[in-house]
Short mmCIF file of N, CA and C in Angstrom, two decimals:
data_model
loop_
_atom_site.label_atom_id
_atom_site.label_comp_id
_atom_site.label_asym_id
_atom_site.label_seq_id
_atom_site.Cartn_x
_atom_site.Cartn_y
_atom_site.Cartn_z
N UNK A 1 26.92 -16.82 -10.08
CA UNK A 1 27.05 -18.26 -10.06
C UNK A 1 26.50 -18.76 -8.73
N UNK A 2 25.66 -19.76 -8.79
CA UNK A 2 25.05 -20.28 -7.58
C UNK A 2 25.82 -21.43 -6.97
N UNK A 3 26.64 -22.11 -7.72
CA UNK A 3 27.42 -23.21 -7.17
C UNK A 3 28.22 -23.89 -8.25
N UNK A 4 29.24 -24.61 -7.82
CA UNK A 4 30.09 -25.32 -8.76
C UNK A 4 29.65 -26.77 -8.83
N UNK A 5 29.58 -27.30 -10.06
CA UNK A 5 29.19 -28.70 -10.26
C UNK A 5 29.79 -29.19 -11.56
N UNK A 6 29.56 -30.46 -11.86
CA UNK A 6 30.07 -31.04 -13.11
C UNK A 6 29.49 -30.34 -14.33
N UNK A 7 28.40 -29.60 -14.17
CA UNK A 7 27.82 -28.87 -15.31
C UNK A 7 28.35 -27.44 -15.43
N UNK A 8 29.17 -27.03 -14.48
CA UNK A 8 29.79 -25.69 -14.57
C UNK A 8 30.66 -25.63 -15.82
N UNK A 9 30.66 -24.49 -16.46
CA UNK A 9 31.50 -24.30 -17.64
C UNK A 9 32.94 -24.09 -17.19
N UNK A 10 33.83 -24.94 -17.69
CA UNK A 10 35.22 -24.91 -17.28
C UNK A 10 36.09 -24.40 -18.42
N UNK A 11 37.08 -23.58 -18.07
CA UNK A 11 38.02 -23.07 -19.06
C UNK A 11 39.45 -23.31 -18.64
N UNK A 12 40.34 -23.23 -19.61
CA UNK A 12 41.77 -23.40 -19.38
C UNK A 12 42.53 -22.25 -20.01
N UNK A 13 43.40 -21.63 -19.21
CA UNK A 13 44.34 -20.66 -19.74
C UNK A 13 45.71 -21.31 -19.61
N UNK A 14 46.29 -21.62 -20.76
CA UNK A 14 47.52 -22.40 -20.82
C UNK A 14 47.19 -23.75 -21.41
N UNK A 15 47.68 -24.03 -22.61
CA UNK A 15 47.30 -25.24 -23.32
C UNK A 15 48.49 -26.15 -23.58
N UNK A 16 49.36 -26.26 -22.56
CA UNK A 16 50.46 -27.22 -22.64
C UNK A 16 49.97 -28.60 -22.25
N UNK A 17 50.91 -29.47 -21.92
CA UNK A 17 50.56 -30.86 -21.61
C UNK A 17 49.63 -30.99 -20.41
N UNK A 18 49.86 -30.21 -19.35
CA UNK A 18 49.00 -30.30 -18.18
C UNK A 18 47.58 -29.85 -18.52
N UNK A 19 47.47 -28.67 -19.14
CA UNK A 19 46.14 -28.16 -19.50
C UNK A 19 45.41 -29.09 -20.44
N UNK A 20 46.09 -29.57 -21.47
CA UNK A 20 45.47 -30.47 -22.43
C UNK A 20 45.03 -31.77 -21.77
N UNK A 21 45.91 -32.35 -20.96
CA UNK A 21 45.59 -33.63 -20.31
C UNK A 21 44.40 -33.49 -19.38
N UNK A 22 44.40 -32.43 -18.56
CA UNK A 22 43.26 -32.24 -17.65
C UNK A 22 41.98 -31.95 -18.41
N UNK A 23 42.05 -31.12 -19.45
CA UNK A 23 40.85 -30.80 -20.23
C UNK A 23 40.25 -32.05 -20.86
N UNK A 24 41.09 -32.87 -21.47
CA UNK A 24 40.60 -34.10 -22.10
C UNK A 24 40.02 -35.04 -21.05
N UNK A 25 40.74 -35.25 -19.96
CA UNK A 25 40.27 -36.17 -18.92
C UNK A 25 38.96 -35.69 -18.30
N UNK A 26 38.85 -34.41 -18.03
CA UNK A 26 37.61 -33.88 -17.46
C UNK A 26 36.45 -34.02 -18.43
N UNK A 27 36.69 -33.73 -19.69
CA UNK A 27 35.66 -33.89 -20.70
C UNK A 27 35.19 -35.35 -20.77
N UNK A 28 36.13 -36.27 -20.72
CA UNK A 28 35.78 -37.69 -20.75
C UNK A 28 34.95 -38.11 -19.54
N UNK A 29 35.09 -37.39 -18.43
CA UNK A 29 34.33 -37.69 -17.21
C UNK A 29 33.03 -36.91 -17.12
N UNK A 30 32.67 -36.21 -18.20
CA UNK A 30 31.39 -35.52 -18.24
C UNK A 30 31.41 -34.06 -17.86
N UNK A 31 32.57 -33.50 -17.55
CA UNK A 31 32.65 -32.08 -17.25
C UNK A 31 32.56 -31.27 -18.55
N UNK A 32 32.06 -30.06 -18.45
CA UNK A 32 31.84 -29.20 -19.61
C UNK A 32 33.02 -28.25 -19.78
N UNK A 33 33.94 -28.63 -20.65
CA UNK A 33 35.10 -27.79 -20.93
C UNK A 33 34.73 -26.91 -22.12
N UNK A 34 34.65 -25.61 -21.88
CA UNK A 34 34.04 -24.67 -22.82
C UNK A 34 35.02 -23.84 -23.63
N UNK A 35 36.09 -23.35 -22.98
CA UNK A 35 36.97 -22.39 -23.66
C UNK A 35 38.41 -22.56 -23.22
N UNK A 36 39.31 -22.16 -24.11
CA UNK A 36 40.74 -22.17 -23.79
C UNK A 36 41.45 -21.03 -24.50
N UNK A 37 42.48 -20.54 -23.84
CA UNK A 37 43.38 -19.56 -24.45
C UNK A 37 44.79 -19.97 -24.05
N UNK A 38 45.74 -19.56 -24.86
CA UNK A 38 47.13 -19.88 -24.57
C UNK A 38 48.02 -18.78 -25.14
N UNK A 39 49.30 -18.90 -24.89
CA UNK A 39 50.25 -17.90 -25.39
C UNK A 39 50.20 -17.82 -26.90
N UNK A 40 50.00 -18.97 -27.56
CA UNK A 40 49.87 -18.98 -29.02
C UNK A 40 48.50 -19.51 -29.42
N UNK A 41 47.98 -18.99 -30.50
CA UNK A 41 46.68 -19.44 -31.00
C UNK A 41 46.72 -20.92 -31.35
N UNK A 42 47.84 -21.40 -31.90
CA UNK A 42 47.91 -22.81 -32.30
C UNK A 42 47.82 -23.74 -31.10
N UNK A 43 48.38 -23.34 -29.95
CA UNK A 43 48.26 -24.17 -28.74
C UNK A 43 46.81 -24.22 -28.27
N UNK A 44 46.15 -23.08 -28.23
CA UNK A 44 44.75 -23.05 -27.81
C UNK A 44 43.89 -23.87 -28.77
N UNK A 45 44.13 -23.73 -30.07
CA UNK A 45 43.37 -24.51 -31.05
C UNK A 45 43.65 -26.01 -30.91
N UNK A 46 44.89 -26.36 -30.55
CA UNK A 46 45.23 -27.76 -30.32
C UNK A 46 44.44 -28.36 -29.18
N UNK A 47 44.33 -27.64 -28.06
CA UNK A 47 43.52 -28.13 -26.94
C UNK A 47 42.05 -28.20 -27.35
N UNK A 48 41.54 -27.14 -27.95
CA UNK A 48 40.13 -27.12 -28.35
C UNK A 48 39.79 -28.27 -29.29
N UNK A 49 40.74 -28.63 -30.15
CA UNK A 49 40.52 -29.73 -31.09
C UNK A 49 40.42 -31.09 -30.42
N UNK A 50 40.90 -31.20 -29.20
CA UNK A 50 40.85 -32.47 -28.46
C UNK A 50 39.59 -32.65 -27.64
N UNK A 51 38.85 -31.54 -27.43
CA UNK A 51 37.70 -31.56 -26.52
C UNK A 51 36.45 -31.10 -27.25
N UNK A 52 35.48 -32.00 -27.45
CA UNK A 52 34.24 -31.59 -28.11
C UNK A 52 33.56 -30.43 -27.38
N UNK A 53 33.16 -29.42 -28.13
CA UNK A 53 32.45 -28.27 -27.56
C UNK A 53 33.34 -27.19 -26.98
N UNK A 54 34.65 -27.38 -27.04
CA UNK A 54 35.59 -26.38 -26.51
C UNK A 54 35.99 -25.43 -27.63
N UNK A 55 36.06 -24.15 -27.31
CA UNK A 55 36.41 -23.12 -28.28
C UNK A 55 37.73 -22.45 -27.90
N UNK A 56 38.59 -22.26 -28.86
CA UNK A 56 39.83 -21.51 -28.64
C UNK A 56 39.51 -20.03 -28.76
N UNK A 57 39.94 -19.26 -27.77
CA UNK A 57 39.76 -17.81 -27.78
C UNK A 57 41.13 -17.16 -27.65
N UNK A 58 41.18 -15.85 -27.80
CA UNK A 58 42.47 -15.16 -27.87
C UNK A 58 43.07 -14.79 -26.52
N UNK A 59 42.23 -14.57 -25.49
CA UNK A 59 42.76 -14.04 -24.23
C UNK A 59 42.20 -14.75 -23.01
N UNK A 60 42.93 -14.60 -21.91
CA UNK A 60 42.47 -15.12 -20.61
C UNK A 60 41.15 -14.45 -20.23
N UNK A 61 41.00 -13.19 -20.56
CA UNK A 61 39.78 -12.47 -20.24
C UNK A 61 38.56 -13.11 -20.92
N UNK A 62 38.73 -13.55 -22.17
CA UNK A 62 37.63 -14.21 -22.86
C UNK A 62 37.28 -15.54 -22.23
N UNK A 63 38.28 -16.27 -21.74
CA UNK A 63 38.01 -17.53 -21.03
C UNK A 63 37.23 -17.23 -19.75
N UNK A 64 37.69 -16.23 -18.99
CA UNK A 64 37.01 -15.86 -17.75
C UNK A 64 35.57 -15.44 -18.00
N UNK A 65 35.35 -14.73 -19.09
CA UNK A 65 33.99 -14.28 -19.41
C UNK A 65 33.07 -15.45 -19.74
N UNK A 66 33.60 -16.48 -20.39
CA UNK A 66 32.78 -17.60 -20.87
C UNK A 66 32.58 -18.71 -19.84
N UNK A 67 33.37 -18.72 -18.76
CA UNK A 67 33.39 -19.90 -17.88
C UNK A 67 33.05 -19.58 -16.43
N UNK A 68 32.57 -20.60 -15.74
CA UNK A 68 32.27 -20.51 -14.31
C UNK A 68 33.50 -20.81 -13.47
N UNK A 69 34.37 -21.66 -14.02
CA UNK A 69 35.58 -22.06 -13.32
C UNK A 69 36.73 -22.11 -14.32
N UNK A 70 37.86 -21.50 -13.95
CA UNK A 70 39.00 -21.42 -14.87
C UNK A 70 40.24 -22.00 -14.21
N UNK A 71 40.89 -22.90 -14.94
CA UNK A 71 42.20 -23.41 -14.54
C UNK A 71 43.27 -22.60 -15.25
N UNK A 72 44.26 -22.14 -14.49
CA UNK A 72 45.41 -21.49 -15.08
C UNK A 72 46.54 -22.51 -15.05
N UNK A 73 46.87 -23.03 -16.24
CA UNK A 73 47.87 -24.10 -16.36
C UNK A 73 49.09 -23.60 -17.14
N UNK A 74 49.50 -22.41 -16.79
CA UNK A 74 50.67 -21.78 -17.40
C UNK A 74 51.91 -22.11 -16.55
N UNK A 75 53.11 -21.76 -17.03
CA UNK A 75 54.27 -21.82 -16.15
C UNK A 75 54.04 -20.93 -14.92
N UNK A 76 54.65 -21.29 -13.82
CA UNK A 76 54.42 -20.59 -12.55
C UNK A 76 54.60 -19.07 -12.65
N UNK A 77 55.62 -18.62 -13.38
CA UNK A 77 55.89 -17.18 -13.44
C UNK A 77 54.85 -16.41 -14.25
N UNK A 78 53.99 -17.11 -14.96
CA UNK A 78 52.95 -16.44 -15.75
C UNK A 78 51.60 -16.40 -15.04
N UNK A 79 51.44 -17.13 -13.93
CA UNK A 79 50.13 -17.21 -13.26
C UNK A 79 49.64 -15.83 -12.83
N UNK A 80 50.47 -15.08 -12.13
CA UNK A 80 50.08 -13.75 -11.66
C UNK A 80 49.70 -12.81 -12.79
N UNK A 81 50.56 -12.65 -13.80
CA UNK A 81 50.20 -11.77 -14.91
C UNK A 81 48.94 -12.20 -15.66
N UNK A 82 48.76 -13.50 -15.84
CA UNK A 82 47.54 -13.99 -16.51
C UNK A 82 46.31 -13.65 -15.67
N UNK A 83 46.42 -13.85 -14.37
CA UNK A 83 45.30 -13.55 -13.48
C UNK A 83 44.96 -12.06 -13.53
N UNK A 84 45.99 -11.23 -13.54
CA UNK A 84 45.77 -9.78 -13.57
C UNK A 84 45.19 -9.29 -14.89
N UNK A 85 45.32 -10.09 -15.95
CA UNK A 85 44.85 -9.66 -17.28
C UNK A 85 43.38 -9.98 -17.53
N UNK A 86 42.73 -10.64 -16.58
CA UNK A 86 41.33 -11.04 -16.80
C UNK A 86 40.40 -10.32 -15.83
N UNK A 87 39.17 -10.12 -16.26
CA UNK A 87 38.14 -9.53 -15.40
C UNK A 87 37.33 -10.68 -14.80
N UNK A 88 37.54 -10.93 -13.52
CA UNK A 88 36.88 -12.03 -12.84
C UNK A 88 35.56 -11.57 -12.25
N UNK A 89 34.68 -12.52 -11.98
CA UNK A 89 33.37 -12.21 -11.39
C UNK A 89 33.30 -12.73 -9.96
N UNK A 90 32.48 -12.08 -9.17
CA UNK A 90 32.22 -12.54 -7.80
C UNK A 90 31.62 -13.95 -7.86
N UNK A 91 32.19 -14.85 -7.09
CA UNK A 91 31.69 -16.22 -7.02
C UNK A 91 32.24 -17.15 -8.09
N UNK A 92 32.96 -16.62 -9.05
CA UNK A 92 33.57 -17.44 -10.09
C UNK A 92 34.76 -18.18 -9.48
N UNK A 93 35.04 -19.39 -9.95
CA UNK A 93 36.18 -20.14 -9.45
C UNK A 93 37.38 -20.00 -10.35
N UNK A 94 38.56 -19.93 -9.73
CA UNK A 94 39.82 -19.90 -10.49
C UNK A 94 40.87 -20.66 -9.69
N UNK A 95 41.58 -21.54 -10.37
CA UNK A 95 42.62 -22.34 -9.71
C UNK A 95 43.85 -22.42 -10.60
N UNK A 96 45.01 -22.43 -9.95
CA UNK A 96 46.24 -22.70 -10.70
C UNK A 96 46.65 -24.14 -10.43
N UNK A 97 47.57 -24.64 -11.23
CA UNK A 97 48.01 -26.03 -11.10
C UNK A 97 49.47 -26.14 -10.70
N UNK A 98 49.97 -25.13 -10.03
CA UNK A 98 51.35 -25.14 -9.55
C UNK A 98 51.46 -25.93 -8.26
N UNK A 99 52.55 -26.65 -8.13
CA UNK A 99 52.78 -27.39 -6.90
C UNK A 99 53.43 -26.56 -5.81
N UNK A 100 53.94 -25.39 -6.14
CA UNK A 100 54.65 -24.59 -5.15
C UNK A 100 54.02 -23.22 -4.91
N UNK A 101 53.39 -22.64 -5.91
CA UNK A 101 52.82 -21.29 -5.76
C UNK A 101 51.65 -21.29 -4.78
N UNK A 102 51.58 -20.23 -3.99
CA UNK A 102 50.46 -20.08 -3.07
C UNK A 102 49.28 -19.47 -3.82
N UNK A 103 48.19 -19.30 -3.12
CA UNK A 103 47.03 -18.65 -3.73
C UNK A 103 47.24 -17.15 -3.91
N UNK A 104 48.30 -16.62 -3.33
CA UNK A 104 48.60 -15.19 -3.47
C UNK A 104 48.81 -14.78 -4.93
N UNK A 105 49.26 -15.71 -5.78
CA UNK A 105 49.46 -15.37 -7.19
C UNK A 105 48.13 -15.10 -7.90
N UNK A 106 47.03 -15.46 -7.26
CA UNK A 106 45.69 -15.22 -7.82
C UNK A 106 45.03 -13.98 -7.19
N UNK A 107 45.84 -13.11 -6.58
CA UNK A 107 45.32 -11.96 -5.84
C UNK A 107 44.39 -11.08 -6.66
N UNK A 108 44.67 -10.89 -7.94
CA UNK A 108 43.81 -10.04 -8.78
C UNK A 108 42.40 -10.62 -8.88
N UNK A 109 42.28 -11.93 -8.91
CA UNK A 109 40.97 -12.57 -8.95
C UNK A 109 40.26 -12.44 -7.60
N UNK A 110 41.02 -12.57 -6.52
CA UNK A 110 40.44 -12.42 -5.18
C UNK A 110 39.83 -11.03 -5.02
N UNK A 111 40.51 -10.00 -5.52
CA UNK A 111 40.01 -8.63 -5.40
C UNK A 111 38.67 -8.44 -6.10
N UNK A 112 38.40 -9.26 -7.10
CA UNK A 112 37.13 -9.19 -7.83
C UNK A 112 36.05 -10.06 -7.21
N UNK A 113 36.40 -10.79 -6.16
CA UNK A 113 35.43 -11.66 -5.49
C UNK A 113 35.42 -13.09 -5.98
N UNK A 114 36.41 -13.48 -6.79
CA UNK A 114 36.48 -14.87 -7.26
C UNK A 114 36.90 -15.79 -6.13
N UNK A 115 36.55 -17.05 -6.25
CA UNK A 115 36.90 -18.09 -5.29
C UNK A 115 38.17 -18.77 -5.77
N UNK A 116 39.16 -18.89 -4.91
CA UNK A 116 40.49 -19.33 -5.33
C UNK A 116 40.81 -20.75 -4.90
N UNK A 117 41.62 -21.41 -5.75
CA UNK A 117 42.08 -22.74 -5.41
C UNK A 117 43.37 -23.09 -6.14
N UNK A 118 43.96 -24.19 -5.70
CA UNK A 118 45.11 -24.77 -6.38
C UNK A 118 44.83 -26.26 -6.53
N UNK A 119 45.21 -26.82 -7.67
CA UNK A 119 44.91 -28.21 -8.02
C UNK A 119 46.15 -28.77 -8.70
N UNK A 120 46.98 -29.47 -7.93
CA UNK A 120 48.25 -29.94 -8.46
C UNK A 120 48.22 -31.46 -8.62
N UNK A 121 48.18 -31.93 -9.89
CA UNK A 121 48.28 -33.38 -10.12
C UNK A 121 49.73 -33.82 -9.95
N UNK A 122 49.94 -34.78 -9.08
CA UNK A 122 51.30 -35.21 -8.74
C UNK A 122 51.79 -36.25 -9.74
N UNK A 123 52.18 -35.76 -10.90
CA UNK A 123 52.77 -36.60 -11.95
C UNK A 123 53.38 -35.71 -13.01
N UNK A 124 54.17 -36.31 -13.87
CA UNK A 124 54.71 -35.58 -15.00
C UNK A 124 53.81 -35.84 -16.20
N UNK A 125 53.85 -34.93 -17.15
CA UNK A 125 53.01 -35.01 -18.34
C UNK A 125 53.89 -34.95 -19.58
N UNK A 126 54.25 -36.10 -20.11
CA UNK A 126 55.09 -36.14 -21.30
C UNK A 126 54.28 -36.07 -22.58
N UNK A 127 53.02 -36.51 -22.51
CA UNK A 127 52.11 -36.43 -23.65
C UNK A 127 50.69 -36.39 -23.11
N UNK A 128 49.76 -35.96 -23.94
CA UNK A 128 48.36 -35.92 -23.53
C UNK A 128 47.86 -37.34 -23.28
N UNK A 129 48.18 -38.25 -24.17
CA UNK A 129 47.70 -39.63 -24.04
C UNK A 129 48.18 -40.24 -22.73
N UNK A 130 49.48 -40.12 -22.44
CA UNK A 130 50.02 -40.66 -21.19
C UNK A 130 49.44 -39.92 -19.98
N UNK A 131 49.30 -38.62 -20.10
CA UNK A 131 48.74 -37.83 -19.00
C UNK A 131 47.35 -38.29 -18.63
N UNK A 132 46.49 -38.46 -19.61
CA UNK A 132 45.11 -38.89 -19.36
C UNK A 132 45.10 -40.32 -18.82
N UNK A 133 45.91 -41.19 -19.42
CA UNK A 133 45.93 -42.60 -19.03
C UNK A 133 46.41 -42.81 -17.60
N UNK A 134 47.36 -41.98 -17.15
CA UNK A 134 47.96 -42.20 -15.84
C UNK A 134 47.36 -41.36 -14.71
N UNK A 135 46.35 -40.56 -14.98
CA UNK A 135 45.71 -39.79 -13.91
C UNK A 135 45.06 -40.66 -12.83
N UNK A 136 44.37 -41.74 -13.19
CA UNK A 136 43.77 -42.57 -12.13
C UNK A 136 44.85 -43.11 -11.18
N UNK A 137 44.59 -42.93 -9.88
CA UNK A 137 45.50 -43.43 -8.87
C UNK A 137 46.52 -42.43 -8.36
N UNK A 138 46.61 -41.25 -8.99
CA UNK A 138 47.59 -40.27 -8.54
C UNK A 138 47.02 -39.41 -7.41
N UNK A 139 47.89 -38.66 -6.79
CA UNK A 139 47.51 -37.71 -5.75
C UNK A 139 47.29 -36.34 -6.38
N UNK A 140 46.24 -35.68 -5.94
CA UNK A 140 45.99 -34.29 -6.32
C UNK A 140 46.10 -33.45 -5.06
N UNK A 141 47.07 -32.54 -5.02
CA UNK A 141 47.22 -31.63 -3.89
C UNK A 141 46.31 -30.44 -4.12
N UNK A 142 45.45 -30.20 -3.15
CA UNK A 142 44.42 -29.16 -3.29
C UNK A 142 44.58 -28.13 -2.19
N UNK A 143 44.49 -26.87 -2.59
CA UNK A 143 44.45 -25.77 -1.65
C UNK A 143 43.22 -24.94 -1.98
N UNK A 144 42.52 -24.52 -0.98
CA UNK A 144 41.32 -23.72 -1.19
C UNK A 144 40.35 -23.93 -0.05
N UNK A 145 39.28 -23.17 -0.07
CA UNK A 145 38.28 -23.24 1.00
C UNK A 145 36.89 -23.43 0.42
N UNK A 146 35.99 -23.90 1.25
CA UNK A 146 34.58 -23.96 0.93
C UNK A 146 34.25 -24.65 -0.36
N UNK A 147 33.48 -23.95 -1.21
CA UNK A 147 32.96 -24.53 -2.45
C UNK A 147 34.08 -24.95 -3.41
N UNK A 148 35.17 -24.18 -3.47
CA UNK A 148 36.27 -24.53 -4.37
C UNK A 148 36.95 -25.81 -3.89
N UNK A 149 37.20 -25.90 -2.61
CA UNK A 149 37.84 -27.10 -2.05
C UNK A 149 37.00 -28.34 -2.35
N UNK A 150 35.70 -28.25 -2.12
CA UNK A 150 34.79 -29.38 -2.38
C UNK A 150 34.76 -29.73 -3.87
N UNK A 151 34.66 -28.70 -4.70
CA UNK A 151 34.59 -28.90 -6.15
C UNK A 151 35.85 -29.60 -6.66
N UNK A 152 37.01 -29.13 -6.23
CA UNK A 152 38.27 -29.71 -6.68
C UNK A 152 38.46 -31.13 -6.13
N UNK A 153 38.03 -31.38 -4.91
CA UNK A 153 38.12 -32.73 -4.34
C UNK A 153 37.24 -33.70 -5.12
N UNK A 154 36.01 -33.28 -5.43
CA UNK A 154 35.11 -34.12 -6.22
C UNK A 154 35.69 -34.38 -7.61
N UNK A 155 36.32 -33.38 -8.17
CA UNK A 155 36.94 -33.50 -9.49
C UNK A 155 38.10 -34.51 -9.43
N UNK A 156 38.94 -34.42 -8.40
CA UNK A 156 40.05 -35.37 -8.25
C UNK A 156 39.53 -36.79 -8.16
N UNK A 157 38.49 -37.00 -7.40
CA UNK A 157 37.90 -38.34 -7.26
C UNK A 157 37.30 -38.80 -8.58
N UNK A 158 36.62 -37.91 -9.29
CA UNK A 158 36.04 -38.25 -10.60
C UNK A 158 37.12 -38.68 -11.58
N UNK A 159 38.31 -38.11 -11.46
CA UNK A 159 39.43 -38.47 -12.33
C UNK A 159 40.14 -39.74 -11.86
N UNK A 160 39.66 -40.31 -10.75
CA UNK A 160 40.25 -41.54 -10.22
C UNK A 160 41.41 -41.29 -9.29
N UNK A 161 41.59 -40.05 -8.86
CA UNK A 161 42.71 -39.69 -8.02
C UNK A 161 42.37 -39.62 -6.55
N UNK A 162 43.39 -39.34 -5.77
CA UNK A 162 43.26 -39.21 -4.32
C UNK A 162 43.59 -37.78 -3.92
N UNK A 163 42.58 -37.03 -3.44
CA UNK A 163 42.84 -35.64 -3.04
C UNK A 163 43.51 -35.58 -1.67
N UNK A 164 44.49 -34.69 -1.55
CA UNK A 164 45.03 -34.32 -0.25
C UNK A 164 44.90 -32.81 -0.14
N UNK A 165 44.85 -32.31 1.06
CA UNK A 165 44.62 -30.89 1.26
C UNK A 165 45.83 -30.25 1.93
N UNK A 166 46.29 -29.17 1.33
CA UNK A 166 47.46 -28.46 1.82
C UNK A 166 47.09 -27.10 2.37
N UNK A 167 47.81 -26.70 3.41
CA UNK A 167 47.73 -25.34 3.91
C UNK A 167 48.80 -24.53 3.17
N UNK A 168 48.67 -23.22 3.12
CA UNK A 168 49.67 -22.42 2.40
C UNK A 168 51.10 -22.71 2.86
N UNK A 169 51.31 -22.86 4.15
CA UNK A 169 52.66 -23.10 4.65
C UNK A 169 53.20 -24.49 4.31
N UNK A 170 52.34 -25.39 3.84
CA UNK A 170 52.77 -26.74 3.45
C UNK A 170 53.35 -26.79 2.04
N UNK A 171 53.04 -25.81 1.21
CA UNK A 171 53.39 -25.89 -0.21
C UNK A 171 54.89 -26.01 -0.48
N UNK A 172 55.76 -25.20 0.13
CA UNK A 172 57.19 -25.36 -0.18
C UNK A 172 57.74 -26.74 0.19
N UNK A 173 57.36 -27.27 1.35
CA UNK A 173 57.84 -28.59 1.76
C UNK A 173 57.26 -29.68 0.85
N UNK A 174 55.98 -29.54 0.51
CA UNK A 174 55.34 -30.49 -0.41
C UNK A 174 56.11 -30.53 -1.73
N UNK A 175 56.35 -29.36 -2.31
CA UNK A 175 57.01 -29.30 -3.61
C UNK A 175 58.44 -29.82 -3.53
N UNK A 176 59.17 -29.44 -2.49
CA UNK A 176 60.55 -29.91 -2.34
C UNK A 176 60.60 -31.43 -2.21
N UNK A 177 59.69 -32.00 -1.45
CA UNK A 177 59.70 -33.46 -1.29
C UNK A 177 59.33 -34.16 -2.59
N UNK A 178 58.43 -33.59 -3.34
CA UNK A 178 58.04 -34.17 -4.64
C UNK A 178 59.22 -34.15 -5.60
N UNK A 179 59.91 -33.02 -5.67
CA UNK A 179 61.05 -32.90 -6.58
C UNK A 179 62.17 -33.85 -6.17
N UNK A 180 62.45 -33.90 -4.87
CA UNK A 180 63.52 -34.78 -4.39
C UNK A 180 63.17 -36.25 -4.60
N UNK A 181 61.94 -36.62 -4.31
CA UNK A 181 61.55 -38.02 -4.45
C UNK A 181 61.56 -38.44 -5.91
N UNK A 182 61.08 -37.60 -6.80
CA UNK A 182 61.10 -37.93 -8.22
C UNK A 182 62.52 -38.10 -8.73
N UNK A 183 63.39 -37.16 -8.38
CA UNK A 183 64.79 -37.24 -8.80
C UNK A 183 65.52 -38.39 -8.14
N UNK A 184 65.23 -38.62 -6.87
CA UNK A 184 65.88 -39.71 -6.15
C UNK A 184 65.54 -41.06 -6.76
N UNK A 185 64.24 -41.27 -7.03
CA UNK A 185 63.83 -42.55 -7.62
C UNK A 185 64.42 -42.74 -9.01
N UNK A 186 64.47 -41.67 -9.79
CA UNK A 186 65.05 -41.76 -11.12
C UNK A 186 66.54 -42.09 -11.03
N UNK A 187 67.24 -41.42 -10.10
CA UNK A 187 68.67 -41.69 -9.90
C UNK A 187 68.92 -43.12 -9.45
N UNK A 188 68.10 -43.61 -8.52
CA UNK A 188 68.26 -44.99 -8.06
C UNK A 188 67.99 -45.99 -9.18
N UNK A 189 66.94 -45.73 -9.96
CA UNK A 189 66.63 -46.62 -11.08
C UNK A 189 67.78 -46.64 -12.09
N UNK A 190 68.38 -45.48 -12.33
CA UNK A 190 69.52 -45.40 -13.22
C UNK A 190 70.72 -46.17 -12.69
N UNK A 191 70.96 -46.04 -11.37
CA UNK A 191 72.08 -46.76 -10.76
C UNK A 191 71.88 -48.26 -10.82
N UNK A 192 70.66 -48.70 -10.58
CA UNK A 192 70.34 -50.14 -10.62
C UNK A 192 70.50 -50.68 -12.04
N UNK A 193 70.08 -49.89 -13.00
CA UNK A 193 70.16 -50.34 -14.40
C UNK A 193 71.60 -50.45 -14.83
#
């Protein structure tokens, strides 16, 4: 791979609300979403059905083989095992969407020479429609270096968001403040109501 751009083939491993929302939004912004896999075939087929030109495949390894950049949008405890189950290429990009996990969970990809990142959209995803509609204006917390950092920052801006950059040691405090602020605001709104 010579570089990451809007024409890079993008894949998703994990086809829940976050993966589906990001895949649809990126496709609508002109990114090439090519392949998806998930824990169940029906989830992968559901995401693929929302994105023209996207194919549902059976494994993370098949997504990695077909794509230049792969988002792992699984629950946090599955990121490491999913990463270890795929054969990554030197220069290929891979990012998780966890707000708390470090890039260490992508260690298997690093050993193969892949470029690592984290891309955390700071919002909840109750549905694909709401997820896509509310992406503009949100913060995207990004971790990574060089080409991955630039690629993810450009992607956040293309989605109408505001990128911020985190160091590994910032992640626990970032996540704790997000969780507390979300719960605090909800609690206050409930008390006022």
